[in-house]
Every structure is written in structure tokens, then in C-alpha cells.
PDB file of C-alpha atoms in Angstrom:
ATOM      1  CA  UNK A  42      -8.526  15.468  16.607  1.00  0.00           C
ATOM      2  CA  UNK A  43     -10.252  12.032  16.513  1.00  0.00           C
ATOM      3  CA  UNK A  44      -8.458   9.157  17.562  1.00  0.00           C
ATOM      4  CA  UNK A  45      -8.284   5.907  14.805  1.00  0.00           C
ATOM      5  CA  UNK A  46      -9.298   2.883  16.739  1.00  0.00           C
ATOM      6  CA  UNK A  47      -9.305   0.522  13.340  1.00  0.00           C
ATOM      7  CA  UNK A  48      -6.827   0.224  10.761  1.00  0.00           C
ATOM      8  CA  UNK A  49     -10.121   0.422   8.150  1.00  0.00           C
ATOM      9  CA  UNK A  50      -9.650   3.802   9.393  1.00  0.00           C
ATOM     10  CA  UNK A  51      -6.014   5.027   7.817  1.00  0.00           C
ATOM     11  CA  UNK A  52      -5.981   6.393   4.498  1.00  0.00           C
ATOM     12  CA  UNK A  53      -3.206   4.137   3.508  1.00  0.00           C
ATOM     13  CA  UNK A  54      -4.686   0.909   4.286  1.00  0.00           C
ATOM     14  CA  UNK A  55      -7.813   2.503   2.447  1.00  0.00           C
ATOM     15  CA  UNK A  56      -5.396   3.150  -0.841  1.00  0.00           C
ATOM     16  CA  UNK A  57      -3.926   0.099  -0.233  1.00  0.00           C
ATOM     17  CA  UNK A  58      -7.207  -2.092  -0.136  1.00  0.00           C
ATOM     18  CA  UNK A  59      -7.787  -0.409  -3.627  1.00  0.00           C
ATOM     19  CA  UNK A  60      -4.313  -1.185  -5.042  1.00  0.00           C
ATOM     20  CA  UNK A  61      -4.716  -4.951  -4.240  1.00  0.00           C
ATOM     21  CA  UNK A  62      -8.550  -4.795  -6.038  1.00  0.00           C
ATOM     22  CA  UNK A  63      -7.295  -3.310  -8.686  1.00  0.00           C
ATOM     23  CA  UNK A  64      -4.232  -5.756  -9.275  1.00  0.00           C
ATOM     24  CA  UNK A  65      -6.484  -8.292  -9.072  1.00  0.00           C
ATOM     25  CA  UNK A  66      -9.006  -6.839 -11.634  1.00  0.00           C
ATOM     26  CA  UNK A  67      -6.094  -6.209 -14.154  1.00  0.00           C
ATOM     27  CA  UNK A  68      -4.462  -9.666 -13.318  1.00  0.00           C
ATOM     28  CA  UNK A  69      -7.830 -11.369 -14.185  1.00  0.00           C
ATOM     29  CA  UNK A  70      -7.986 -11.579 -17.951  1.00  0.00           C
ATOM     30  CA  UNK A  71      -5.733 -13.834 -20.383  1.00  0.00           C
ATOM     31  CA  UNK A  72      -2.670 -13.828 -21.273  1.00  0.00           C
ATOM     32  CA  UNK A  73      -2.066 -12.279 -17.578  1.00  0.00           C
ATOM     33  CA  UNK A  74      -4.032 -14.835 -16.433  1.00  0.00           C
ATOM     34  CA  UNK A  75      -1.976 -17.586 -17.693  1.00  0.00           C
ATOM     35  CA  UNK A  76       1.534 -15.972 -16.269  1.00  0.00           C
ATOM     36  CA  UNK A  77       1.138 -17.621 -13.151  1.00  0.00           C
ATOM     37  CA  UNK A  78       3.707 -16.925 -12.022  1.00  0.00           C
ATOM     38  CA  UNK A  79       3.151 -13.015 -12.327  1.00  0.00           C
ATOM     39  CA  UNK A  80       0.019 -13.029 -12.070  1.00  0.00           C
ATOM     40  CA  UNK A  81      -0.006 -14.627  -7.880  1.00  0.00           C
ATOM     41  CA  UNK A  82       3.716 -12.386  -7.221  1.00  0.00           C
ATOM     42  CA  UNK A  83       1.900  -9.397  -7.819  1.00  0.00           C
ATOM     43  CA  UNK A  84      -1.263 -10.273  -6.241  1.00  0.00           C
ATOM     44  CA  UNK A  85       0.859 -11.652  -3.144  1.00  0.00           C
ATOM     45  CA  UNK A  86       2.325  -8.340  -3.204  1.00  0.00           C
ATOM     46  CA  UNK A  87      -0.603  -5.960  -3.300  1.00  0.00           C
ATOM     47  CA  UNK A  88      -2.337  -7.537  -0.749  1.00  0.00           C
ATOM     48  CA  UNK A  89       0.815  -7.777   1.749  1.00  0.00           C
ATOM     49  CA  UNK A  90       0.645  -4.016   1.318  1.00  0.00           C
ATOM     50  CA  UNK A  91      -2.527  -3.818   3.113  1.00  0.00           C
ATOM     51  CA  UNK A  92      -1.979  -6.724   5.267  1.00  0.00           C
ATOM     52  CA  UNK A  93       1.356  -5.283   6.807  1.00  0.00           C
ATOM     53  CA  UNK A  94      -0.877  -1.722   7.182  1.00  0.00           C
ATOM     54  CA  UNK A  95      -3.282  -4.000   9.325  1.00  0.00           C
ATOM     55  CA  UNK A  96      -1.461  -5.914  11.120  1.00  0.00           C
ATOM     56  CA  UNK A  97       1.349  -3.196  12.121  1.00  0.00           C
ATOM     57  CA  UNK A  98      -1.477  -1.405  13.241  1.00  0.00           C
ATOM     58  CA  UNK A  99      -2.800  -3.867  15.674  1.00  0.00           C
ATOM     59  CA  UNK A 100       0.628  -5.068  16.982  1.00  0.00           C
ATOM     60  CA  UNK A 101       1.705  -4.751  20.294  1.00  0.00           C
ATOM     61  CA  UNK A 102       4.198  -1.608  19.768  1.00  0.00           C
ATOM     62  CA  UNK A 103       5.014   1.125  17.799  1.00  0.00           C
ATOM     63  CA  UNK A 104       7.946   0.242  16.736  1.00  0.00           C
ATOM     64  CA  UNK A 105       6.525  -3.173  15.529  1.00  0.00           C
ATOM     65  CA  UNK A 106       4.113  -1.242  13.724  1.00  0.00           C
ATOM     66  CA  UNK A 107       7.211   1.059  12.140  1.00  0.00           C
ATOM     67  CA  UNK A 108       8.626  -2.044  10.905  1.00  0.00           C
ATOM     68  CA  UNK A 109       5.937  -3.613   9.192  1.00  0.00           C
ATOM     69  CA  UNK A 110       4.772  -0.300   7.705  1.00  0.00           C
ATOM     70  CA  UNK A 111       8.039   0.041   6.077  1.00  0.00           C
ATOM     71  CA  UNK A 112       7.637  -3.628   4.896  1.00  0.00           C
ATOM     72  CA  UNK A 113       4.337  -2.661   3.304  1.00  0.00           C
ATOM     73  CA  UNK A 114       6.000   0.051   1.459  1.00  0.00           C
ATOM     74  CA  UNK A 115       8.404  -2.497  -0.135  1.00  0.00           C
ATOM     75  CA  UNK A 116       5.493  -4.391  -1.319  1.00  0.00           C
ATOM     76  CA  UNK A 117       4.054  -0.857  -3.122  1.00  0.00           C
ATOM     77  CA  UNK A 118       7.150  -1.175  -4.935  1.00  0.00           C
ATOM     78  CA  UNK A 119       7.240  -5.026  -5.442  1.00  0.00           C
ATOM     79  CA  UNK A 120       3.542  -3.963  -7.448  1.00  0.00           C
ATOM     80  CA  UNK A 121       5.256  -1.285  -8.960  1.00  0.00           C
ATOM     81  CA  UNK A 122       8.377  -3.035 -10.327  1.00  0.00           C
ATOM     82  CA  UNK A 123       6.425  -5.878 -11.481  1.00  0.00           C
ATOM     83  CA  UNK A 124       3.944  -3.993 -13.223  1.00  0.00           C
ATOM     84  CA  UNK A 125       6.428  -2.852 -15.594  1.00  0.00           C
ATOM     85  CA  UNK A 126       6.955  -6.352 -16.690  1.00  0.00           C
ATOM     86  CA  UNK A 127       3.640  -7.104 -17.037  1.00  0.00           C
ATOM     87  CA  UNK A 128       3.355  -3.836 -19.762  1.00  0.00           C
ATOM     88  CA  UNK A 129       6.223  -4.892 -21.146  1.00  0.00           C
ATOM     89  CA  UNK A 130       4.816  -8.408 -22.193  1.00  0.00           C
ATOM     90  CA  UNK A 131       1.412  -6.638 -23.012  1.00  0.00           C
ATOM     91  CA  UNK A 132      -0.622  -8.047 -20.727  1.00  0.00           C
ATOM     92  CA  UNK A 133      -2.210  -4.620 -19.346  1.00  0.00           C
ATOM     93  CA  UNK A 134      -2.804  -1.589 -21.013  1.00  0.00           C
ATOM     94  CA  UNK A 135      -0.756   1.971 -20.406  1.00  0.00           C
ATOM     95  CA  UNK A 136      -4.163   3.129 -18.654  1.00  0.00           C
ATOM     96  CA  UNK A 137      -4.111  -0.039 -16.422  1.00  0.00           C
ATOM     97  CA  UNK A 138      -0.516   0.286 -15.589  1.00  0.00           C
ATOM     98  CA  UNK A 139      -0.777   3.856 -15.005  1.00  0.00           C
ATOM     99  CA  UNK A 140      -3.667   3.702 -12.415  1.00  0.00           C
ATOM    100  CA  UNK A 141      -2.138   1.102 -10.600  1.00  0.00           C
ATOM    101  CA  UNK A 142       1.426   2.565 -10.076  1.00  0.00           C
ATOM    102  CA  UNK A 143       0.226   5.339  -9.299  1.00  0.00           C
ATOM    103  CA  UNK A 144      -2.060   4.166  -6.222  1.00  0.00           C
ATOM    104  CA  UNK A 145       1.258   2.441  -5.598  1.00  0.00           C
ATOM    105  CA  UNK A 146       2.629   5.534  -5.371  1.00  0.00           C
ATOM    106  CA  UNK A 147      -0.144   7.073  -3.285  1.00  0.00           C
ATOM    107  CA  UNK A 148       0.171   4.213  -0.934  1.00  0.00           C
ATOM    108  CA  UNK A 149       3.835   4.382  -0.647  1.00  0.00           C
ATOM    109  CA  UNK A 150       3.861   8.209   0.364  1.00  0.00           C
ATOM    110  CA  UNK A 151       1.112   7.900   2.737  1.00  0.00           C
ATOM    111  CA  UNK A 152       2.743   5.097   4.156  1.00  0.00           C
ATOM    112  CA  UNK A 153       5.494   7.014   4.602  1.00  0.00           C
ATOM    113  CA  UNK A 154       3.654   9.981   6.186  1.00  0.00           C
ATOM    114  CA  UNK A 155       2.251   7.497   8.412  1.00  0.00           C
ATOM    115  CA  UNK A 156       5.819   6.009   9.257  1.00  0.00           C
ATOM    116  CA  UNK A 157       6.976  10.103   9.915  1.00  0.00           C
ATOM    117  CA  UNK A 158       4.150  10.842  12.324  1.00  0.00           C
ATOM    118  CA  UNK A 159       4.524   7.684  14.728  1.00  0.00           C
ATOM    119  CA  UNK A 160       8.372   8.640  14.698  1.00  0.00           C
ATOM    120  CA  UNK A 161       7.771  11.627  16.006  1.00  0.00           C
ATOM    121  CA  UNK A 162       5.376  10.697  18.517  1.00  0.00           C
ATOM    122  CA  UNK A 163       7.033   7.927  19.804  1.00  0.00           C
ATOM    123  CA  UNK A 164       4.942   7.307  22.920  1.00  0.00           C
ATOM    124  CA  UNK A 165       2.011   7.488  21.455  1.00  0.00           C
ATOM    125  CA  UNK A 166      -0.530   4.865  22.130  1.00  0.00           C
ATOM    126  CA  UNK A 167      -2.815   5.736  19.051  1.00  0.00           C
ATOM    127  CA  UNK A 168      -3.101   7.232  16.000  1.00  0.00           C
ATOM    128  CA  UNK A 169      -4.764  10.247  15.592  1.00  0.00           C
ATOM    129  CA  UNK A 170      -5.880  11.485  12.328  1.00  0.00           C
ATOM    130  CA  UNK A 171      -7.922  15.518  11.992  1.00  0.00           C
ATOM    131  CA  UNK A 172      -6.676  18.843  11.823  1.00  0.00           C
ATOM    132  CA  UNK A 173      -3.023  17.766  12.190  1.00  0.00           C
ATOM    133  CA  UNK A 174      -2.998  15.005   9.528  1.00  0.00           C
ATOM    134  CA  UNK A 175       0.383  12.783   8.333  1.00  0.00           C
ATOM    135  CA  UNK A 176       0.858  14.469   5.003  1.00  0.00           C
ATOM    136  CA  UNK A 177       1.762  12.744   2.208  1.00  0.00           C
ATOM    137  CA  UNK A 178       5.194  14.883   0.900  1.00  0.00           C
ATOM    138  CA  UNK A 179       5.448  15.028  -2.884  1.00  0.00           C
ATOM    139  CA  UNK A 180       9.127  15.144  -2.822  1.00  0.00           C
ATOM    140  CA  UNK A 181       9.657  12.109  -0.219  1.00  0.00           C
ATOM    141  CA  UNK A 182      10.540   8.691  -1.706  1.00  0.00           C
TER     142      UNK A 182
END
């Protein structure tokens, strides 16, 4: 089982670092463009998911790192929520939307994986990642 020594490492800050690309790529074109307002929530949002993955991960305990991984997970919802808004006023496409919720969703769940396994290994120093993986559970919200 190796050892992850860099949050570049975790599968959820990888998911998440694609989430906030792809926010941006759909938030890049007019009239989403012009929503301001929208248009820098949601990017706020998508990249505090992989922000809060990071910077739990290099905090000083693990219960820090809980705590911000369950913040990030809010913000996976934050995307999620306001993409529905920016469907509803047309400004992305059902395919757009649709890729983007659900990395949302991917992120979320591994998150949450991620949040199980430090809880129960709660003197852990690291995280380890290999033949006993966090799974992401299909049924967990």
C-alpha cells in the first residue's frame, strides 16, 4: 500500500482540479460570460473544492483536514446548485451541465470516501491509497 505524500496525489483533488477547468471552460463564452455575478460564484466555488482538498491535506491534523474536506464537499454542491441556474437561463448546454454535475458528483463521493477512511483511522499520520482504497459508495450522499 503506497503512502500519498502530495495532495496531487488523491483522486478527489484530481476530479476536483477537473471540475474547476471545466467550470471555467463552460463559464467562458457569452451570455455566461456577462453574468458576472454567476459566472465568478461558480468559479469561486469549483476551485474552493480543490483548494479545501489541498489545503486539508497539508494541515496540521486530521481532524483539520476532516473539516475542510467536508467544506469542499459543500462547494461540489455550491457548483452543482448553481449550475442549474445557469441551464435554466441557457447559458450552457444539457451536455455541459451534465458533465459538470456529474464530476461534481464524482468529487463529492470521493470526498466522502476520503472523509470515511481518515475517520476510521484516526491516528493516522498519512494517507494511504493501494489495495485497500476509500471507495466511492454509490448510495452515500
Amino acid at each position: 500500500m503506497a503512502t500519498i505524500t502530495r495532495f496531487e496525489e488523491l483522486d478527489a483533488w484530481q476530479t476536483a482540479r477537473d471540475l474547476a477547468n471545466l467550470v471555467y471552460d463552460l463559464s467562458d463564452d457569452d451570455p455566461f460570460s456577462s453574468d458576472f455575478g454567476l459566472r465568478d460564484q461558480i468559479r469561486r466555488a469549483s476551485v474552493s473544492v480543490m483548494s479545501n482538498i489541498a489545503e486539508g491535506f497539508n494541515s496540521r491534523t486530521q481532524k483539520v483536514f476532516i473539516d475542510l474536506l467536508g467544506r469542499a464537499r459543500g462547494s461540489a454542491a455550491e457548483v452543482q446548485s448553481q449550475l442549474y441556474l445557469a441551464r435554466d437561463q441557457d447559458y450552457i448546454r444539457q451536455e455541459g451541465f451534465s458533465e459538470a454535475y456529474d464530476l461534481a458528483d464524482t468529487a463529492s463521493r470521493q470526498i466522502h470516501g476520503l472523509i470515511r477512511y481518515l475517520r476510521s483511522r484516526p491516528n493516522a499520520s498519512r494517507v494511504q491509497e493501494g489495495h485497500i482504497r476509500y471507495e466511492i459508495d454509490a448510495k452515500s450522499g
